[in-house]
Short mmCIF file of C-alpha atoms in Angstrom, two decimals:
data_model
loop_
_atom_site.label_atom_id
_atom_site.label_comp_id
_atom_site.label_asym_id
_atom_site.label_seq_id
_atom_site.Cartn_x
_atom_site.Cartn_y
_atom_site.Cartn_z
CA UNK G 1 0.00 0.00 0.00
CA UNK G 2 1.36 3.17 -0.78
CA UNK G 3 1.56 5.90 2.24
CA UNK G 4 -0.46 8.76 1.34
CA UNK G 5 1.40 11.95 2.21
CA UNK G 6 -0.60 14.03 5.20
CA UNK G 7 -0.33 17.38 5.41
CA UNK G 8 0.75 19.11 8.56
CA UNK G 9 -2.54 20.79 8.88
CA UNK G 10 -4.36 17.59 8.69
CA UNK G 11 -2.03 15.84 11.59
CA UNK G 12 -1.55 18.87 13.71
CA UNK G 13 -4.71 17.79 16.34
CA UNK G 14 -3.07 14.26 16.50
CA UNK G 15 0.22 16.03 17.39
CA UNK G 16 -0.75 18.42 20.00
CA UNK G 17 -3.11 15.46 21.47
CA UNK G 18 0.66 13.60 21.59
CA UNK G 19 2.02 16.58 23.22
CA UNK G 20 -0.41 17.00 25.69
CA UNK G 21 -0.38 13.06 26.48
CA UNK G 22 3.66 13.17 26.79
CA UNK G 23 3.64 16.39 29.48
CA UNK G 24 0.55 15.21 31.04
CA UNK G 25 1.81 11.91 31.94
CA UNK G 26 5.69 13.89 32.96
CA UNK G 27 3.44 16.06 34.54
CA UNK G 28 5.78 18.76 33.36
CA UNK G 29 4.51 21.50 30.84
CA UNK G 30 7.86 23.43 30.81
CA UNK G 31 9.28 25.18 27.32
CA UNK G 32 11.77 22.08 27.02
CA UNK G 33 9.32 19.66 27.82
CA UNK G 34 6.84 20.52 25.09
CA UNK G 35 9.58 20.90 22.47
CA UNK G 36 10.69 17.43 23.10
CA UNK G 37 7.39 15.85 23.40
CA UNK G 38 6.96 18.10 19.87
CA UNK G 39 9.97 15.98 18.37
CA UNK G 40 8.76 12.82 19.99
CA UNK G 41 4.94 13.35 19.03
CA UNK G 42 6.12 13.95 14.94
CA UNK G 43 8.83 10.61 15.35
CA UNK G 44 6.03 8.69 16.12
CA UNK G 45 3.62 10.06 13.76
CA UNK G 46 6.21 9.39 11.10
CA UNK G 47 7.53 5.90 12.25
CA UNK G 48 3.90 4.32 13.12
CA UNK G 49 2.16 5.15 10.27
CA UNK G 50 -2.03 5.14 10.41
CA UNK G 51 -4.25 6.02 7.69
CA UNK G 52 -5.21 9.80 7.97
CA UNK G 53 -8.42 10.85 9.83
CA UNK G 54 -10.59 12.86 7.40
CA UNK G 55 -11.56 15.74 9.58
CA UNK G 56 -14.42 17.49 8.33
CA UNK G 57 -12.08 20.87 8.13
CA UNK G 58 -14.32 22.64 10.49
CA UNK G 59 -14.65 23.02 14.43
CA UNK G 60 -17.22 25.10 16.34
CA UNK G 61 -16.09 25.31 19.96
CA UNK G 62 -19.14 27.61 20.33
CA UNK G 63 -21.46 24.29 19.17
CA UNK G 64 -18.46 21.72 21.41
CA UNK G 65 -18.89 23.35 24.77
CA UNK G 66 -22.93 22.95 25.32
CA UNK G 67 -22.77 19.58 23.49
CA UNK G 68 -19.69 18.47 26.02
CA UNK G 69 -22.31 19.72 29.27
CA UNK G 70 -25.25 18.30 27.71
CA UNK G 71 -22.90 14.85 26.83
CA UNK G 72 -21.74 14.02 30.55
CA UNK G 73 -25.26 15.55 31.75
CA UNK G 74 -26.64 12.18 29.83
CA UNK G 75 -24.02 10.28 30.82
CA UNK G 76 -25.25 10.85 34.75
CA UNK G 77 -28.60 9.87 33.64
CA UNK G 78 -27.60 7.44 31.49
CA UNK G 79 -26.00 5.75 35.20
CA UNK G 80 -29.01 6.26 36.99
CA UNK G 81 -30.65 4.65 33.93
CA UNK G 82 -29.06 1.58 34.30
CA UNK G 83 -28.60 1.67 37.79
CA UNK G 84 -32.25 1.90 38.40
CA UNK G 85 -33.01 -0.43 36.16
CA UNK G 86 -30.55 -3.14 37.49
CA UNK G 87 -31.81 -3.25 40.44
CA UNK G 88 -35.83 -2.85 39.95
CA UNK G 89 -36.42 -4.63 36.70
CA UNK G 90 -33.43 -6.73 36.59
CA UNK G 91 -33.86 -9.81 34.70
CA UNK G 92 -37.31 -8.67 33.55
CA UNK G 93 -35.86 -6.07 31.15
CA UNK G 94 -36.94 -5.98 27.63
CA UNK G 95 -34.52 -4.94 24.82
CA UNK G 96 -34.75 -4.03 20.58
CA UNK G 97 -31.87 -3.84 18.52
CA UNK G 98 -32.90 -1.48 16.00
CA UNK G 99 -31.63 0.04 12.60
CA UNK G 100 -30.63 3.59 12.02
CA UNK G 101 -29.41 4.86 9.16
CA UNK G 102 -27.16 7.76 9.50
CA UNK G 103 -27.28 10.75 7.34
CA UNK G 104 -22.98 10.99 7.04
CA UNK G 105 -20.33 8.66 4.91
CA UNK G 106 -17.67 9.96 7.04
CA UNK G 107 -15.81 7.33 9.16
CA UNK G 108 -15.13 10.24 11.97
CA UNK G 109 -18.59 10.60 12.05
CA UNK G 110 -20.10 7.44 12.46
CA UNK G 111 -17.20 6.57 14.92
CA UNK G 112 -17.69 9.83 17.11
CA UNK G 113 -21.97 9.40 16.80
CA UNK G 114 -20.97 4.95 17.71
CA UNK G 115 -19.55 6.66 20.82
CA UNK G 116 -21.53 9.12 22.00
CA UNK G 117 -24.86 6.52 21.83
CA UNK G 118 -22.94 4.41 23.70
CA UNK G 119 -22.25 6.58 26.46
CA UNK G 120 -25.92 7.92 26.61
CA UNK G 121 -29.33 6.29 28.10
CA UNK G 122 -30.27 3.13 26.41
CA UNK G 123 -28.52 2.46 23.67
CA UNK G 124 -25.19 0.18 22.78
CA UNK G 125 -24.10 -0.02 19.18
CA UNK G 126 -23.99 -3.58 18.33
CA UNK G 127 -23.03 -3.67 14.00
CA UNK G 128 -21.80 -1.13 12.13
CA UNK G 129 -22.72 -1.09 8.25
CA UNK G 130 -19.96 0.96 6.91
CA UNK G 131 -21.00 0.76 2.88
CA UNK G 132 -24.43 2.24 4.00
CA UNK G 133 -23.63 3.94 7.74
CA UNK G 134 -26.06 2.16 9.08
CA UNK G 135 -25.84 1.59 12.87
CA UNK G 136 -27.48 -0.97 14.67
CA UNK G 137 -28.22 -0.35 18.03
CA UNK G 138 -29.28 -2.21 20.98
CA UNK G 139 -31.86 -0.56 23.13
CA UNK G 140 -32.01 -1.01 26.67
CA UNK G 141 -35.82 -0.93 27.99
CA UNK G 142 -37.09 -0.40 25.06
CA UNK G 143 -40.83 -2.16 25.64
CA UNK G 144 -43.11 -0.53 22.63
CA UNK G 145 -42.82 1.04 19.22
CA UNK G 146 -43.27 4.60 20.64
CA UNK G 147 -39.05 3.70 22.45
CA UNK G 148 -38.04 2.69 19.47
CA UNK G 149 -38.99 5.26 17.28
CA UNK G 150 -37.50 8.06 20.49
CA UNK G 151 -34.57 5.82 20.41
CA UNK G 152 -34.18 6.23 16.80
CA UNK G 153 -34.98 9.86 17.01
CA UNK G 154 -32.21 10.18 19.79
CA UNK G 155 -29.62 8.78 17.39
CA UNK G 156 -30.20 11.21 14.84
CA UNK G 157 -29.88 13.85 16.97
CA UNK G 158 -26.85 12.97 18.51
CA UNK G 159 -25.54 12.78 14.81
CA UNK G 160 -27.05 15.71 13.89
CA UNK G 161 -25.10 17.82 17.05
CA UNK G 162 -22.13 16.68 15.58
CA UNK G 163 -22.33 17.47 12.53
CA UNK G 164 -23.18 21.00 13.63
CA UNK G 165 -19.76 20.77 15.66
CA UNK G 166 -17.63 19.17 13.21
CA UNK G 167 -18.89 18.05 10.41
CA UNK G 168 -18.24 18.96 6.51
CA UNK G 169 -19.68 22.64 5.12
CA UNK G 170 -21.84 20.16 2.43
CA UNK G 171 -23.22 17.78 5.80
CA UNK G 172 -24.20 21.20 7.55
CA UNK G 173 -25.66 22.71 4.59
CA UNK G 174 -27.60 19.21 4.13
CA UNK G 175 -28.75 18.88 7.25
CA UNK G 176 -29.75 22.96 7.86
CA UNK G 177 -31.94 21.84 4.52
CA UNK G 178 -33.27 19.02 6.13
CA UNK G 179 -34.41 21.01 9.34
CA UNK G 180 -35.74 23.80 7.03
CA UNK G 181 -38.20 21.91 5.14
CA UNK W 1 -1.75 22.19 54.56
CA UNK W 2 -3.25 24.57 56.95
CA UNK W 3 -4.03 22.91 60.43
CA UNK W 4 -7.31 25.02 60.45
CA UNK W 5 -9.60 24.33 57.99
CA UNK W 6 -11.15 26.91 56.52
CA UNK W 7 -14.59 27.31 54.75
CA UNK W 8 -13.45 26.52 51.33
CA UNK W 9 -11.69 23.49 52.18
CA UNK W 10 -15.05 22.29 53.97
CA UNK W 11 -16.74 22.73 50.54
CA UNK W 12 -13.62 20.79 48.82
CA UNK W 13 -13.68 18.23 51.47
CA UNK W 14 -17.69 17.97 50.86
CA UNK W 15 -18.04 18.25 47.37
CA UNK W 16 -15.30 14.95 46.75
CA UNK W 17 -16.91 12.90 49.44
CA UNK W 18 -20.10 12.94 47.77
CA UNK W 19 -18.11 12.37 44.50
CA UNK W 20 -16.52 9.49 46.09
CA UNK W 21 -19.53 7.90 47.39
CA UNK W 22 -21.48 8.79 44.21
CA UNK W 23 -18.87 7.22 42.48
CA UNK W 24 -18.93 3.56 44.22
CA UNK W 25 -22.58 3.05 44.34
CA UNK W 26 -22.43 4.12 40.34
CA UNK W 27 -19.28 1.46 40.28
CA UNK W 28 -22.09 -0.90 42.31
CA UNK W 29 -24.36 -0.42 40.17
CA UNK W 30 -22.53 -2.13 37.21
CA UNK W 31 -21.71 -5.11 39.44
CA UNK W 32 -25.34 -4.92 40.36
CA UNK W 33 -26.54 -5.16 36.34
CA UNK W 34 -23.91 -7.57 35.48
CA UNK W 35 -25.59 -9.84 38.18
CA UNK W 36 -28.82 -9.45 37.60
CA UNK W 37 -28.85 -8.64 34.03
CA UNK W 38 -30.55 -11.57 31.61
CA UNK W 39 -28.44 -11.48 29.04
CA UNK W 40 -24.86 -10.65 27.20
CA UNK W 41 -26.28 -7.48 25.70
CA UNK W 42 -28.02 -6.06 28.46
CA UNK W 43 -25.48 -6.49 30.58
CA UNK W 44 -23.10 -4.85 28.28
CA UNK W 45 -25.26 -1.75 29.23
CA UNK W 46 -24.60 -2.03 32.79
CA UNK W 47 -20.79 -2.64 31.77
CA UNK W 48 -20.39 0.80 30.28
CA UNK W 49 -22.52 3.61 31.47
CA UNK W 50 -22.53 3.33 35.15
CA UNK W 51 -18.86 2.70 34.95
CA UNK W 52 -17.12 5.85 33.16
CA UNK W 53 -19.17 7.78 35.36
CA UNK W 54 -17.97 6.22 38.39
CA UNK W 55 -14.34 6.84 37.51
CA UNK W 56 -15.33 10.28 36.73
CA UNK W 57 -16.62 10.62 39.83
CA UNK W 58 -13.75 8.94 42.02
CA UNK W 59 -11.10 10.84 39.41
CA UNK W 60 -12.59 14.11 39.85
CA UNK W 61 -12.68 13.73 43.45
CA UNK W 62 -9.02 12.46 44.11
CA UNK W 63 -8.00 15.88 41.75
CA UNK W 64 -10.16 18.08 44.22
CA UNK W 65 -8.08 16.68 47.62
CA UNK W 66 -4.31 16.68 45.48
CA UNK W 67 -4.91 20.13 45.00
CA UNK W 68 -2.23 20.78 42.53
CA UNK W 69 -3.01 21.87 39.15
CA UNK W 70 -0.84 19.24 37.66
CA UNK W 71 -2.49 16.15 38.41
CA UNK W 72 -5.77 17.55 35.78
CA UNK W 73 -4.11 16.77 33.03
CA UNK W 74 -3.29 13.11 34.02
CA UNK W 75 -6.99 12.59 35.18
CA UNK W 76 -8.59 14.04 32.10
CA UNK W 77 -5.96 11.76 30.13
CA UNK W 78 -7.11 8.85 32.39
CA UNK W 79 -10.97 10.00 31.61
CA UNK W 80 -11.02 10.26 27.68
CA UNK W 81 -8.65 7.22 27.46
CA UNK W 82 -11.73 5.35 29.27
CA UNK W 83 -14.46 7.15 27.27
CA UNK W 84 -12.90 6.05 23.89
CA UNK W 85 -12.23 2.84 24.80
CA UNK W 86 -15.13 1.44 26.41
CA UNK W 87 -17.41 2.02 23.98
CA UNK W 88 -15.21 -0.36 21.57
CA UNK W 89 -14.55 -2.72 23.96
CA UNK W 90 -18.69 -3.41 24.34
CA UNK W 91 -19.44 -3.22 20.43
CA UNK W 92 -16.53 -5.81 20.13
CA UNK W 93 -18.26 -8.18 22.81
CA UNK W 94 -21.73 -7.41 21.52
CA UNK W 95 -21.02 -8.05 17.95
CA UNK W 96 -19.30 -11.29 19.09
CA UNK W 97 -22.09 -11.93 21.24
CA UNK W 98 -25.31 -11.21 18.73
CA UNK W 99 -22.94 -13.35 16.34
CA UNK W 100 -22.96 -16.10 18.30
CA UNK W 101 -26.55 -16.13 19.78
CA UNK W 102 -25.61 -15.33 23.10
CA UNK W 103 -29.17 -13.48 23.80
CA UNK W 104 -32.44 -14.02 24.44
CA UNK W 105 -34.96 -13.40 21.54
CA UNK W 106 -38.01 -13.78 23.50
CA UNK W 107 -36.54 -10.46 25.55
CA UNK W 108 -36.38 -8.43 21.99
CA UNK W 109 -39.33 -6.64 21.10
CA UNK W 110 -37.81 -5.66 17.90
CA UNK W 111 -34.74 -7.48 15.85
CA UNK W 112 -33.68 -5.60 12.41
CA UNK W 113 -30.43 -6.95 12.43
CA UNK W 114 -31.32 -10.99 12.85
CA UNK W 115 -32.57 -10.68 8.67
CA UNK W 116 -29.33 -8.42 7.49
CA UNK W 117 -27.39 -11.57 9.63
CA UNK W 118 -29.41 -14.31 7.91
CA UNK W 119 -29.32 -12.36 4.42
CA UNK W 120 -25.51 -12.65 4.63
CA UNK W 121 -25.14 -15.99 6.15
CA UNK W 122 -27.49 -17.51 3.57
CA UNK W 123 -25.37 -15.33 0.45
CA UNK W 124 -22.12 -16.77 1.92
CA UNK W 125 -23.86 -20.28 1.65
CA UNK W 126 -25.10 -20.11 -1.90
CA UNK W 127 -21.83 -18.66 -2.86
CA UNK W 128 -19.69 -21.01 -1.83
CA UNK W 129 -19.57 -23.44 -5.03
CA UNK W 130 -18.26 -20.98 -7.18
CA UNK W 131 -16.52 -19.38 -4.73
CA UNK W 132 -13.05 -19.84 -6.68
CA UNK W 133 -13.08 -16.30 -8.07
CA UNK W 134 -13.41 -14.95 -4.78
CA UNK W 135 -11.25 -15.64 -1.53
CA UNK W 136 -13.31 -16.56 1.25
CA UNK W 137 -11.73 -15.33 4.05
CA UNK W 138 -12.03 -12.00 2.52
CA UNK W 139 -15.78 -12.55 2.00
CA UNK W 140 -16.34 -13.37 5.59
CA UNK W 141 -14.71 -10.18 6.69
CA UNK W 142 -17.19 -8.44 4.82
CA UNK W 143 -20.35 -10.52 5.25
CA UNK W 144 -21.72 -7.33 8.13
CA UNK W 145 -24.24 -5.76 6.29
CA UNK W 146 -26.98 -5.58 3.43
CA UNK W 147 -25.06 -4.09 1.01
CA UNK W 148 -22.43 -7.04 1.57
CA UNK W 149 -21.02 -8.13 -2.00
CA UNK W 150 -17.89 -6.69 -0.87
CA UNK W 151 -18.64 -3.31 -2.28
CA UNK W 152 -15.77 -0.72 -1.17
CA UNK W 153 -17.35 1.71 1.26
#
């Protein structure tokens, strides 16, 4: 396989992640510190080569920083969720693994929306369709077609945040279309 | 540290205790669903949710009695490390558990995966006679969806 070249701009989030990894973990964030983890961050983005991640060449910090509350908000319920349900319904819970097809071909989309349903109440990504972005999710709880359908509708919104944070000008314009009519 | 304790490390001292014992009953919890959970699936739920927000929790709370700026960066680390992972980890063991039937179907109310599976399985059957043209093992890492004659994504 031949290495694709990546531009700088393209690897410079993986880098400064590296960076911030390397001086987090010396627990130093001097001058020298960060210029060597620089050096060591680019040696090992040269010498263990991974495809390139195709960002979507946009990021709205303005969108990121409600999304991140709202995220670990749902996350807390998303415990109580479970724990509730553990120890009330246990055994007698009733599940649905259900289709939803996503509106983006991106593979950082689908990954980051994968996550982010996992993390939230009720749902666990079980399959991925890549060819058609389809995820298949199982549903915790999920007793009549009125959860399945909020499930589904969860999903898509969850996607749909994330595009507005970081996804491609033509998935924005797409979905602002989509909301719109 | 001061020997007198002063308001704001009353509130500190507070604010992580109820972290901390937030943060075990959430990491209860889990043990709880695994326990009483009926099946694989269900009890991946109980595996992941409960959990990252019980580290959280504990993290956040061991960072608010260090007191030093420099252990934050080593918790977040810690934190987003778990957050990436642990959603992989239970899609691996769920797709290797749906795969292998280790659920219940009379606990789904809905299955619209179980005809993409049996769609694929029964293609990878019929095609097997002629299946010269095409290596196998390269169809069977494929086989995971409708659109599954090994069509380039």
């Amino acid at each position: 396989m031949s290495r694709r070249r990546i531009s700088i701009r393209q690897e410079l989030p993986l880098l400064v992640w590296l960076v911030f990894v390397w001086c987090a973990l010396w627990q130093d964030f001097s001058p020298g510190n960060l210029l060597f983890g620089a050096l060591i961050a680019v040696v090992v983005a040269r010498l263990f080569y991974l495809p390139p991640v195709e960002l979507g060449g946009r990021f709205s910090i303005v969108r990121a920083v409600p999304f991140a509350i709202v995220f670990l908000g749902k996350v807390v319920a998303a415990s109580f969720q479970v724990l509730y349900l553990a120890v009330a319904r246990g055994p007698k819970v009733t599940n649905a693994v259900v289709a939803v097809q996503l509106r983006s071909h991106s593979d950082l989309m689908v990954t980051a929306t994968g996550h982010v349903i996992s993390l939230i109440p009720g749902s666990l990504v079980v399959e991925v369709d890549r060819s058609t972005s389809t995820l298949y999710i199982h549903g915790l709880n999920v007793r009549s077609g009125e959860d399945i359908v909020s499930l589904r509708k969860e999903v898509r919104d969850a996607e749909a945040a994330l595009i507005r944070i970081m996804g491609t000008r033509e998935e924005l314009a797409a979905l602002k279309q989509e909301v719109g009519a | 540290m001061n020997p007198e304790p002063s308001a704001v490390d009353t509130i500190i001292d507070t604010v992580s205790a109820v972290f901390m014992v937030v943060g075990a009953v959430m990491s209860l919890g889990a043990a709880i669903g695994l326990l009483r959970f009926p099946d694989l699936m269900s009890r991946m739920h109980a595996a992941t949710k409960p959990q990252v927000l019980g580290l959280f929790l504990l993290l956040a709370s061991v960072g608010l009695q260090l007191r030093t700026w420099w252990v934050w960066p080593v918790l977040f680390v810690a934190w987003i490390f778990q957050v990436l992972t642990v959603p992989v980890s239970a899609h691996m063991v769920g797709r290797a558990g749906y795969r292998t039937k280790h659920l219940h179907r009379e606990l789904l109310t809905t299955d619209e995966l179980e005809a993409v599976v049996q769609k694929a399985a029964d293609k990878k059957t019929a095609d097997r006679p002629d299946s010269g043209r095409q290596d196998p093992d390269k169809r069977a890492a494929h086989d995971d969806g409708p659109a599954d004659d090994g069509a380039p994504a």
